[in-house]
Tab-separated table of C-alpha atoms and ligand atoms in Angstrom:
chain	number	residue	atom	x	y	z
A	19	MET	CA	16.144	74.238	-40.855
A	20	ARG	CA	18.418	72.709	-38.329
A	21	THR	CA	15.716	71.600	-36.087
A	22	TYR	CA	13.540	70.716	-38.953
A	23	ILE	CA	16.463	67.884	-39.836
A	24	SER	CA	17.214	66.803	-36.384
A	25	CYS	CA	13.657	66.083	-35.829
A	26	CYS	CA	13.430	63.991	-38.921
A	27	LEU	CA	16.624	62.070	-38.083
A	28	ILE	CA	15.382	61.443	-34.426
A	29	LEU	CA	11.667	60.105	-35.575
A	30	GLY	CA	13.821	57.889	-38.630
A	31	LEU	CA	15.698	56.214	-36.229
A	32	LEU	CA	12.787	55.835	-34.134
A	33	SER	CA	10.703	54.475	-36.955
A	34	VAL	CA	13.813	51.910	-37.521
A	35	SER	CA	13.658	51.176	-33.825
A	36	SER	CA	10.173	50.383	-33.760
A	37	ALA	CA	10.008	48.224	-36.917
A	38	SER	CA	12.673	45.876	-35.439
A	39	ALA	CA	11.930	45.642	-31.857
A	40	GLN	CA	14.374	44.010	-29.257
A	41	LYS	CA	13.960	40.804	-27.906
A	42	TYR	CA	13.118	40.540	-24.098
A	43	GLU	CA	16.668	40.535	-22.506
A	44	GLY	CA	17.799	38.602	-19.219
A	45	LEU	CA	15.608	35.998	-20.316
A	46	ALA	CA	18.623	33.365	-20.101
A	47	PRO	CA	21.430	34.584	-18.387
A	48	THR	CA	22.782	30.860	-18.395
A	49	PRO	CA	21.919	28.274	-20.958
A	50	PRO	CA	18.140	27.505	-20.580
A	51	MET	CA	17.578	23.755	-18.986
A	52	GLY	CA	14.521	21.611	-19.687
A	53	TRP	CA	13.464	18.612	-21.357
A	54	ASN	CA	11.524	18.325	-24.770
A	55	SER	CA	9.587	15.268	-26.092
A	56	TRP	CA	11.094	15.114	-29.479
A	57	ASN	CA	14.084	12.889	-29.311
A	58	THR	CA	12.013	10.376	-27.613
A	59	PHE	CA	8.294	10.739	-28.685
A	60	GLU	CA	8.360	12.609	-31.614
A	61	VAL	CA	4.810	13.037	-32.578
A	62	GLY	CA	3.497	11.004	-30.379
A	63	ILE	CA	2.772	13.563	-27.497
A	64	ASP	CA	-0.684	14.295	-25.686
A	65	GLU	CA	-1.460	16.121	-22.155
A	66	LYS	CA	-1.213	12.926	-20.009
A	67	LEU	CA	2.268	12.149	-21.242
A	68	ILE	CA	3.536	16.003	-20.557
A	69	ARG	CA	1.621	15.939	-17.257
A	70	GLU	CA	3.598	12.807	-16.332
A	71	THR	CA	6.827	14.096	-17.570
A	72	ALA	CA	6.475	17.080	-15.637
A	73	ASP	CA	5.757	14.871	-12.289
A	74	ALA	CA	8.646	12.729	-13.044
A	75	LEU	CA	10.934	15.911	-13.445
A	76	ILE	CA	9.971	16.408	-9.398
A	77	ALA	CA	10.190	13.064	-8.461
A	78	ASN	CA	13.396	12.762	-9.674
A	79	GLY	CA	15.072	15.748	-8.634
A	80	MET	CA	15.683	16.811	-12.219
A	81	ARG	CA	13.173	20.260	-11.201
A	82	ASP	CA	15.231	21.216	-8.503
A	83	ALA	CA	18.468	20.260	-10.190
A	84	GLY	CA	17.520	23.071	-12.829
A	85	TYR	CA	15.498	21.390	-15.378
A	86	THR	CA	12.756	24.225	-15.739
A	87	TYR	CA	11.487	24.361	-19.361
A	88	VAL	CA	8.952	21.815	-20.098
A	89	VAL	CA	8.925	21.797	-24.236
A	90	ILE	CA	6.309	20.206	-26.484
A	91	ASP	CA	7.642	19.791	-29.758
A	92	ASP	CA	6.325	19.242	-33.245
A	93	GLY	CA	2.918	17.917	-33.241
A	94	TRP	CA	0.631	19.323	-30.700
A	95	GLU	CA	-2.116	21.204	-33.428
A	96	THR	CA	-4.166	19.962	-35.258
A	97	LYS	CA	-3.537	20.082	-39.237
A	98	GLU	CA	-5.616	22.947	-40.291
A	99	ARG	CA	-5.566	26.673	-38.809
A	100	ASP	CA	-9.548	27.281	-37.575
A	101	PRO	CA	-11.787	29.586	-39.569
A	102	GLN	CA	-10.173	32.198	-37.929
A	103	GLY	CA	-6.760	31.930	-38.861
A	104	ASN	CA	-5.731	30.215	-35.147
A	105	LEU	CA	-3.440	27.289	-33.931
A	106	VAL	CA	-5.610	24.755	-32.436
A	107	PRO	CA	-4.189	22.523	-29.785
A	108	ASP	CA	-5.486	18.765	-31.190
A	109	PRO	CA	-8.151	17.858	-29.431
A	110	GLN	CA	-7.595	14.177	-29.164
A	111	LYS	CA	-4.097	15.110	-27.909
A	112	PHE	CA	-4.599	17.874	-25.747
A	113	PRO	CA	-8.436	18.177	-24.828
A	114	SER	CA	-7.638	20.115	-21.499
A	115	GLY	CA	-6.043	23.224	-24.132
A	116	LEU	CA	-2.844	24.246	-23.880
A	117	LYS	CA	-3.624	27.225	-21.093
A	118	ALA	CA	-4.456	24.489	-18.769
A	119	LEU	CA	-1.247	22.494	-19.555
A	120	GLY	CA	0.822	25.360	-19.003
A	121	ASP	CA	-0.971	26.472	-15.813
A	122	TYR	CA	-0.427	22.924	-14.673
A	123	LEU	CA	3.472	23.467	-15.327
A	124	HIS	CA	3.146	26.719	-14.148
A	125	ALA	CA	1.814	25.387	-10.614
A	126	ARG	CA	4.377	23.197	-9.984
A	127	GLY	CA	7.301	25.536	-10.690
A	128	PHE	CA	7.947	24.941	-14.440
A	129	LYS	CA	8.167	27.125	-17.499
A	130	PHE	CA	6.047	26.593	-20.532
A	131	GLY	CA	7.326	25.649	-23.838
A	132	VAL	CA	5.711	25.042	-27.182
A	133	HIS	CA	7.045	24.381	-31.256
A	134	ASN	CA	6.434	25.879	-34.229
A	135	CYS	CA	7.909	26.475	-37.438
A	136	ALA	CA	8.867	29.596	-39.618
A	137	GLY	CA	7.358	28.221	-43.265
A	138	ASN	CA	4.755	27.116	-43.845
A	139	THR	CA	3.968	23.876	-42.617
A	140	THR	CA	6.224	22.252	-39.654
A	141	CYS	CA	8.698	19.605	-40.125
A	142	ALA	CA	6.141	16.909	-39.480
A	143	GLY	CA	3.208	18.584	-41.552
A	144	PHE	CA	1.370	20.678	-39.611
A	145	PRO	CA	0.560	24.613	-39.800
A	146	GLY	CA	3.560	26.794	-39.730
A	147	GLY	CA	3.460	30.172	-38.747
A	148	ARG	CA	4.640	31.657	-41.908
A	149	GLY	CA	2.190	34.939	-42.386
A	150	HIS	CA	0.638	34.298	-38.768
A	151	GLU	CA	2.993	35.229	-36.433
A	152	PHE	CA	1.660	38.334	-34.488
A	153	GLN	CA	-1.565	36.374	-34.272
A	154	ASP	CA	0.272	33.137	-33.166
A	155	ALA	CA	2.364	35.217	-30.717
A	156	ARG	CA	-1.215	36.800	-29.112
A	157	ASN	CA	-2.041	32.931	-28.868
A	158	TYR	CA	1.171	31.783	-27.232
A	159	ALA	CA	0.859	34.976	-24.927
A	160	SER	CA	-2.445	33.841	-23.674
A	161	TRP	CA	-1.947	30.179	-23.072
A	162	GLY	CA	1.210	31.389	-20.943
A	163	VAL	CA	4.116	30.118	-22.751
A	164	ASP	CA	7.581	30.673	-21.911
A	165	TYR	CA	9.597	29.443	-24.973
A	166	ILE	CA	9.108	29.216	-28.113
A	167	LYS	CA	11.281	26.814	-30.199
A	168	TYR	CA	10.792	28.238	-34.194
A	169	ASP	CA	12.105	25.911	-37.015
A	170	TRP	CA	12.988	25.986	-40.558
A	171	CYS	CA	10.744	23.497	-42.484
A	172	ASP	CA	9.354	24.524	-45.797
A	173	HIS	CA	10.194	28.126	-45.698
A	174	GLY	CA	10.462	28.288	-49.874
A	175	THR	CA	12.455	31.251	-50.348
A	176	ALA	CA	12.435	33.348	-47.109
A	177	ASN	CA	14.845	35.191	-45.688
A	178	ALA	CA	16.391	33.581	-42.348
A	179	GLU	CA	17.107	36.515	-40.516
A	180	GLU	CA	14.214	38.406	-42.096
A	181	THR	CA	11.757	35.510	-41.180
A	182	PHE	CA	12.807	35.348	-37.347
A	183	LYS	CA	13.041	38.714	-36.884
A	184	THR	CA	9.545	38.860	-37.938
A	185	MET	CA	8.554	36.160	-35.392
A	186	GLY	CA	10.951	38.237	-32.620
A	187	ASN	CA	9.093	41.162	-33.399
A	188	ALA	CA	5.652	39.614	-32.750
A	189	LEU	CA	6.640	37.800	-29.362
A	190	ARG	CA	8.001	41.605	-28.637
A	191	ALA	CA	4.443	42.990	-29.378
A	192	ALA	CA	2.563	40.359	-27.858
A	193	GLY	CA	3.423	41.239	-24.183
A	194	ARG	CA	4.870	38.620	-22.583
A	195	PRO	CA	8.482	37.377	-21.852
A	196	ILE	CA	8.700	34.560	-24.027
A	197	VAL	CA	12.311	32.996	-24.515
A	198	PHE	CA	12.727	32.521	-28.213
A	199	SER	CA	14.587	29.346	-29.684
A	200	ILE	CA	15.856	29.674	-33.531
A	201	CYS	CA	15.874	26.141	-34.867
A	202	GLU	CA	17.250	26.876	-38.392
A	203	TRP	CA	20.256	24.121	-37.737
A	204	GLY	CA	23.324	26.688	-38.738
A	205	ASN	CA	22.340	26.922	-42.243
A	206	ASN	CA	22.124	30.968	-41.932
A	207	THR	CA	25.092	31.676	-39.853
A	208	PRO	CA	22.398	32.401	-36.853
A	209	TRP	CA	25.858	33.072	-34.787
A	210	LEU	CA	25.925	36.152	-36.805
A	211	TRP	CA	22.678	37.881	-36.293
A	212	GLY	CA	20.693	35.600	-33.947
A	213	LYS	CA	21.909	37.516	-30.860
A	214	THR	CA	19.523	40.823	-31.333
A	215	VAL	CA	16.858	38.247	-32.688
A	216	GLY	CA	16.434	35.397	-29.797
A	217	HIS	CA	18.075	33.763	-26.471
A	218	LEU	CA	19.714	30.771	-28.643
A	219	TRP	CA	19.774	29.620	-31.943
A	220	ARG	CA	20.616	25.661	-33.564
A	221	THR	CA	23.870	25.415	-34.893
A	222	THR	CA	23.454	22.015	-37.018
A	223	GLY	CA	20.874	19.539	-38.255
A	224	ASP	CA	19.513	17.004	-35.635
A	225	VAL	CA	21.292	14.873	-33.145
A	226	ILE	CA	20.215	11.243	-33.045
A	227	ASP	CA	21.284	8.988	-30.572
A	228	CYS	CA	24.300	7.490	-31.664
A	229	TYR	CA	28.231	8.460	-31.116
A	230	ARG	CA	28.802	8.894	-34.668
A	231	CYS	CA	26.679	7.608	-37.253
A	232	GLN	CA	25.154	9.962	-39.513
A	233	THR	CA	21.721	10.125	-42.004
A	234	VAL	CA	20.485	12.575	-44.462
A	235	TYR	CA	18.911	14.918	-41.695
A	236	SER	CA	20.369	13.597	-38.564
A	237	LEU	CA	23.652	13.430	-37.109
A	238	GLY	CA	25.562	11.314	-34.143
A	239	TRP	CA	26.694	13.880	-31.256
A	240	LYS	CA	30.201	13.596	-31.803
A	241	HIS	CA	29.591	15.021	-35.607
A	242	ILE	CA	27.674	17.735	-33.841
A	243	LEU	CA	30.420	18.427	-31.182
A	244	ASP	CA	33.270	18.649	-34.245
A	245	ALA	CA	30.973	21.401	-35.992
A	246	GLN	CA	31.236	23.768	-32.891
A	247	VAL	CA	34.728	24.573	-32.980
A	248	GLY	CA	35.282	28.151	-33.234
A	249	LEU	CA	31.950	29.027	-32.650
A	250	GLU	CA	32.538	30.212	-28.858
A	251	GLN	CA	33.119	33.674	-29.732
A	252	HIS	CA	29.683	34.106	-30.647
A	253	ALA	CA	27.666	32.750	-27.354
A	254	GLY	CA	27.388	34.662	-23.758
A	255	PRO	CA	24.419	35.269	-21.467
A	256	ASP	CA	21.524	35.727	-23.130
A	257	HIS	CA	23.006	34.159	-26.532
A	258	TRP	CA	23.889	30.551	-26.444
A	259	ASN	CA	24.924	28.714	-29.650
A	260	ASP	CA	22.295	25.289	-29.517
A	261	PRO	CA	23.995	21.980	-30.242
A	262	ASP	CA	20.754	20.407	-29.890
A	263	MET	CA	19.182	18.593	-27.479
A	264	LEU	CA	20.673	15.733	-24.764
A	265	GLU	CA	20.475	12.095	-26.382
A	266	VAL	CA	21.243	10.763	-22.370
A	267	GLY	CA	19.869	7.584	-21.477
A	268	ASN	CA	18.479	6.960	-25.104
A	269	PRO	CA	18.736	3.437	-26.618
A	270	GLY	CA	21.766	4.460	-28.821
A	271	LEU	CA	24.306	5.651	-26.335
A	272	THR	CA	26.622	3.914	-24.171
A	273	PRO	CA	26.596	5.237	-20.648
A	274	ALA	CA	29.763	6.530	-21.583
A	275	GLU	CA	28.391	8.378	-24.777
A	276	SER	CA	25.528	9.524	-22.506
A	277	ARG	CA	27.975	10.684	-19.787
A	278	ALA	CA	30.490	12.263	-22.355
A	279	GLN	CA	27.484	14.064	-24.236
A	280	PHE	CA	26.435	15.606	-20.876
A	281	SER	CA	30.020	16.657	-20.003
A	282	LEU	CA	30.375	18.165	-23.332
A	283	TRP	CA	27.769	19.746	-23.873
A	284	SER	CA	28.393	21.610	-20.358
A	285	MET	CA	31.604	22.624	-21.829
A	286	LEU	CA	30.133	24.116	-24.336
A	287	ALA	CA	27.481	26.038	-21.747
A	288	ALA	CA	24.713	24.462	-24.208
A	289	PRO	CA	21.397	24.727	-23.579
A	290	LEU	CA	20.531	21.007	-21.408
A	291	MET	CA	17.254	19.878	-22.937
A	292	ALA	CA	16.503	16.492	-21.699
A	293	GLY	CA	15.484	14.041	-24.291
A	294	ASN	CA	14.679	10.614	-22.870
A	295	ASP	CA	11.983	9.300	-21.212
A	296	VAL	CA	12.571	10.570	-17.809
A	297	ARG	CA	9.556	8.504	-16.304
A	298	SER	CA	11.225	5.324	-16.708
A	299	MET	CA	14.964	6.084	-16.387
A	300	SER	CA	17.878	4.031	-14.897
A	301	ASP	CA	19.356	5.465	-11.590
A	302	GLU	CA	22.686	5.710	-13.731
A	303	ILE	CA	20.980	8.136	-16.233
A	304	ARG	CA	19.215	9.865	-13.807
A	305	GLY	CA	22.452	10.070	-11.847
A	306	ILE	CA	24.406	11.338	-15.252
A	307	LEU	CA	21.588	14.123	-15.978
A	308	THR	CA	21.348	15.545	-12.145
A	309	ASN	CA	25.189	15.676	-11.478
A	310	LYS	CA	24.889	19.045	-9.748
A	311	GLU	CA	28.438	19.903	-10.195
A	312	VAL	CA	28.604	19.329	-13.962
A	313	ILE	CA	25.456	21.327	-14.183
A	314	ALA	CA	27.326	23.781	-12.474
A	315	VAL	CA	29.834	23.807	-15.068
A	316	ASP	CA	27.380	24.459	-18.058
A	317	GLN	CA	25.243	26.941	-16.031
A	318	ASP	CA	28.636	29.120	-14.805
A	319	PRO	CA	27.630	32.746	-14.016
A	320	LEU	CA	30.673	34.255	-16.330
A	321	GLY	CA	28.736	32.498	-19.591
A	322	LYS	CA	31.815	31.585	-21.265
A	323	GLN	CA	31.753	28.517	-23.576
A	324	GLY	CA	34.395	26.411	-23.720
A	325	TYR	CA	36.621	25.718	-26.409
A	326	GLN	CA	38.700	23.115	-28.097
A	327	PHE	CA	42.079	22.891	-26.864
A	328	MET	CA	43.729	20.163	-28.448
A	329	ARG	CA	42.684	17.800	-30.623
A	330	HIS	CA	44.593	14.574	-31.598
A	331	PRO	CA	43.196	11.421	-34.063
A	332	SER	CA	41.605	9.699	-30.584
A	333	LYS	CA	42.156	12.360	-28.058
A	334	GLU	CA	40.698	16.014	-27.530
A	335	ILE	CA	41.022	18.320	-24.654
A	336	TRP	CA	38.530	21.132	-23.921
A	337	VAL	CA	38.903	23.586	-21.581
A	338	LYS	CA	36.184	26.577	-20.026
A	339	GLU	CA	36.552	29.269	-18.097
A	340	LEU	CA	34.484	29.985	-15.324
A	341	SER	CA	33.790	32.448	-12.373
A	342	ASN	CA	36.178	33.112	-9.522
A	343	GLY	CA	39.118	32.168	-11.982
A	344	ASP	CA	38.167	28.241	-11.932
A	345	TRP	CA	38.434	26.129	-14.832
A	346	ALA	CA	36.880	23.152	-16.349
A	347	VAL	CA	39.156	20.299	-18.546
A	348	CYS	CA	37.363	17.586	-20.053
A	349	PHE	CA	39.324	14.758	-21.762
A	350	HIS	CA	37.621	12.663	-24.254
A	351	ASN	CA	38.309	9.644	-25.538
A	352	SER	CA	37.332	9.777	-28.901
A	353	GLY	CA	39.147	6.501	-29.906
A	354	GLU	CA	37.282	2.670	-29.882
A	355	ASN	CA	40.259	1.404	-27.298
A	356	PRO	CA	40.848	2.405	-23.476
A	357	LEU	CA	43.350	5.385	-23.509
A	358	GLU	CA	45.822	6.432	-20.586
A	359	ILE	CA	46.115	10.168	-20.746
A	360	ARG	CA	49.223	12.062	-19.103
A	361	VAL	CA	48.981	15.674	-18.447
A	362	ASN	CA	51.886	17.849	-17.599
A	363	TRP	CA	49.725	20.975	-16.471
A	364	THR	CA	52.436	23.435	-17.452
A	365	HIS	CA	51.327	22.616	-21.209
A	366	LEU	CA	47.700	24.529	-20.470
A	367	PRO	CA	49.547	28.187	-20.927
A	368	PHE	CA	46.157	29.308	-19.449
A	369	LEU	CA	46.237	28.203	-16.024
A	370	ARG	CA	48.217	30.761	-14.135
A	371	GLY	CA	49.483	29.622	-10.504
A	372	HIS	CA	48.269	26.435	-8.637
A	373	PHE	CA	45.160	24.694	-8.550
A	374	LYS	CA	43.675	22.101	-6.767
A	375	ILE	CA	41.844	19.808	-8.556
A	376	ARG	CA	38.402	18.027	-8.313
A	377	ASP	CA	37.033	15.066	-10.272
A	378	LEU	CA	33.268	15.899	-11.289
A	379	TRP	CA	32.396	12.482	-11.805
A	380	LYS	CA	34.100	10.700	-8.864
A	381	GLY	CA	32.749	13.333	-7.213
A	382	GLN	CA	36.382	13.897	-5.058
A	383	ASP	CA	39.224	15.957	-4.738
A	384	ILE	CA	41.916	14.634	-6.448
A	385	GLY	CA	45.011	16.339	-5.488
A	386	LYS	CA	46.913	19.523	-7.082
A	387	THR	CA	48.303	21.010	-10.184
A	388	ASP	CA	51.562	20.946	-8.758
A	389	VAL	CA	52.121	17.546	-9.973
A	390	GLY	CA	51.393	15.764	-13.441
A	391	PHE	CA	47.689	13.856	-13.783
A	392	THR	CA	47.260	10.404	-14.970
A	393	ALA	CA	43.961	8.943	-15.948
A	394	GLN	CA	42.386	5.918	-18.117
A	395	ILE	CA	39.594	6.782	-20.101
A	396	ALA	CA	37.235	4.044	-21.771
A	397	SER	CA	36.266	4.475	-25.535
A	398	HIS	CA	33.861	7.424	-25.871
A	399	ASP	CA	34.217	8.235	-22.037
A	400	VAL	CA	35.309	11.245	-20.430
A	401	VAL	CA	37.338	12.699	-17.616
A	402	LEU	CA	35.987	15.894	-16.392
A	403	LEU	CA	38.383	18.187	-13.817
A	404	ARG	CA	37.363	21.257	-12.498
A	405	LEU	CA	40.401	23.651	-11.621
A	406	SER	CA	40.172	25.629	-8.584
A	407	PRO	CA	43.225	28.256	-7.630
A	408	ILE	CA	45.054	27.992	-4.670
A	409	GLY	CA	47.110	30.938	-5.027
A	410	GLU	CA	51.096	31.121	-5.976
B	720	LIG	C1	13.270	19.412	-36.924
B	720	LIG	C2	13.852	20.434	-35.822
B	720	LIG	C3	14.071	19.235	-34.667
B	720	LIG	C4	12.444	18.992	-34.401
B	720	LIG	C5	11.763	18.268	-35.585
B	720	LIG	C6	10.379	18.329	-35.122
B	720	LIG	O1	14.137	18.507	-37.295
B	720	LIG	O2	15.714	20.480	-35.647
B	720	LIG	O3	14.638	19.233	-33.446
B	720	LIG	O4	11.857	19.775	-33.740
B	720	LIG	O5	11.789	19.622	-36.532
B	720	LIG	O6	9.661	18.101	-36.480
């Protein structure tokens, strides 16, 4: 009898675990980096644009700086599935098909990402994945897809956690390691259940290229930054909060606002998905996106998301623990006027001992924490420092 009961228990446990397969582990030990078509091109995408973008990412140094995922967002599909129920790449936009595009990217050292949606239709009105999850996942695997961003429009009364789990299980069953990016805009606290389902989850609605504006669907990046406070406890290697993509270099941001978004997204250990036209950016923007010392803050192997240490009406301090006892400290002027900051390092109690200080945007060592630090910060700009211990 006892043997029978324990057999049943084991079988029961096995069936539970096969019903909710675990995600592929280890695909995103640090936050994914790459480029996504949506912020600049929306549905105006085609294979020529994607190939030219990949070529530009190589020529401008971004691929080698870590931007390896090239993600095609909404609008690559035909408006209807084929008679067998398959999603079909639009033959006008992608005449060579997605497998050929994936091959082009893989041959150049990139990984290949696509977007679709957990609802009946995507936000741009193309067929969504609901009810087709396993079929779609098999197609993605056969096209060589490495990353799927899965959206949440037109979901009706579906339960978010269960719906994303279904797609996670489908991806697992398709047998190809695919990064699963959950994009339900933070509506259903994905930071509480996303860790076993996907590798990253959006925490808010969509970013747009402004500092503090707001529309019905979209938010300037400062609003998104404000919404990240307190979420740091939920992120870590292979399970990241995603405060949406970069607007760095897009027309609605000043260079200071681009530099500040890049700095603060790095403090957040956010996925760094460029969203500008990298075929035609200025040297200044290229310099922001490829600053290796700032990227190293984002990609630090400790995998700890930074947190807001202090906030006043026009200034904020964000801090991030890094490996080897280092810390990143980011001062942000959120006001409309220039700001002078004066820092007494003893007021940052997490700093134990003495540190040397490096200014990551100047690319210079600027002293030690045994004396105070003073800096001028322009409106909406940052000063970003890396502190490294030098013993007692
Ligand atoms: C949603 C997502 C965006 C983008 C669009 C595409 O709004 O949050 O990031 O993928 O859909 O329609």
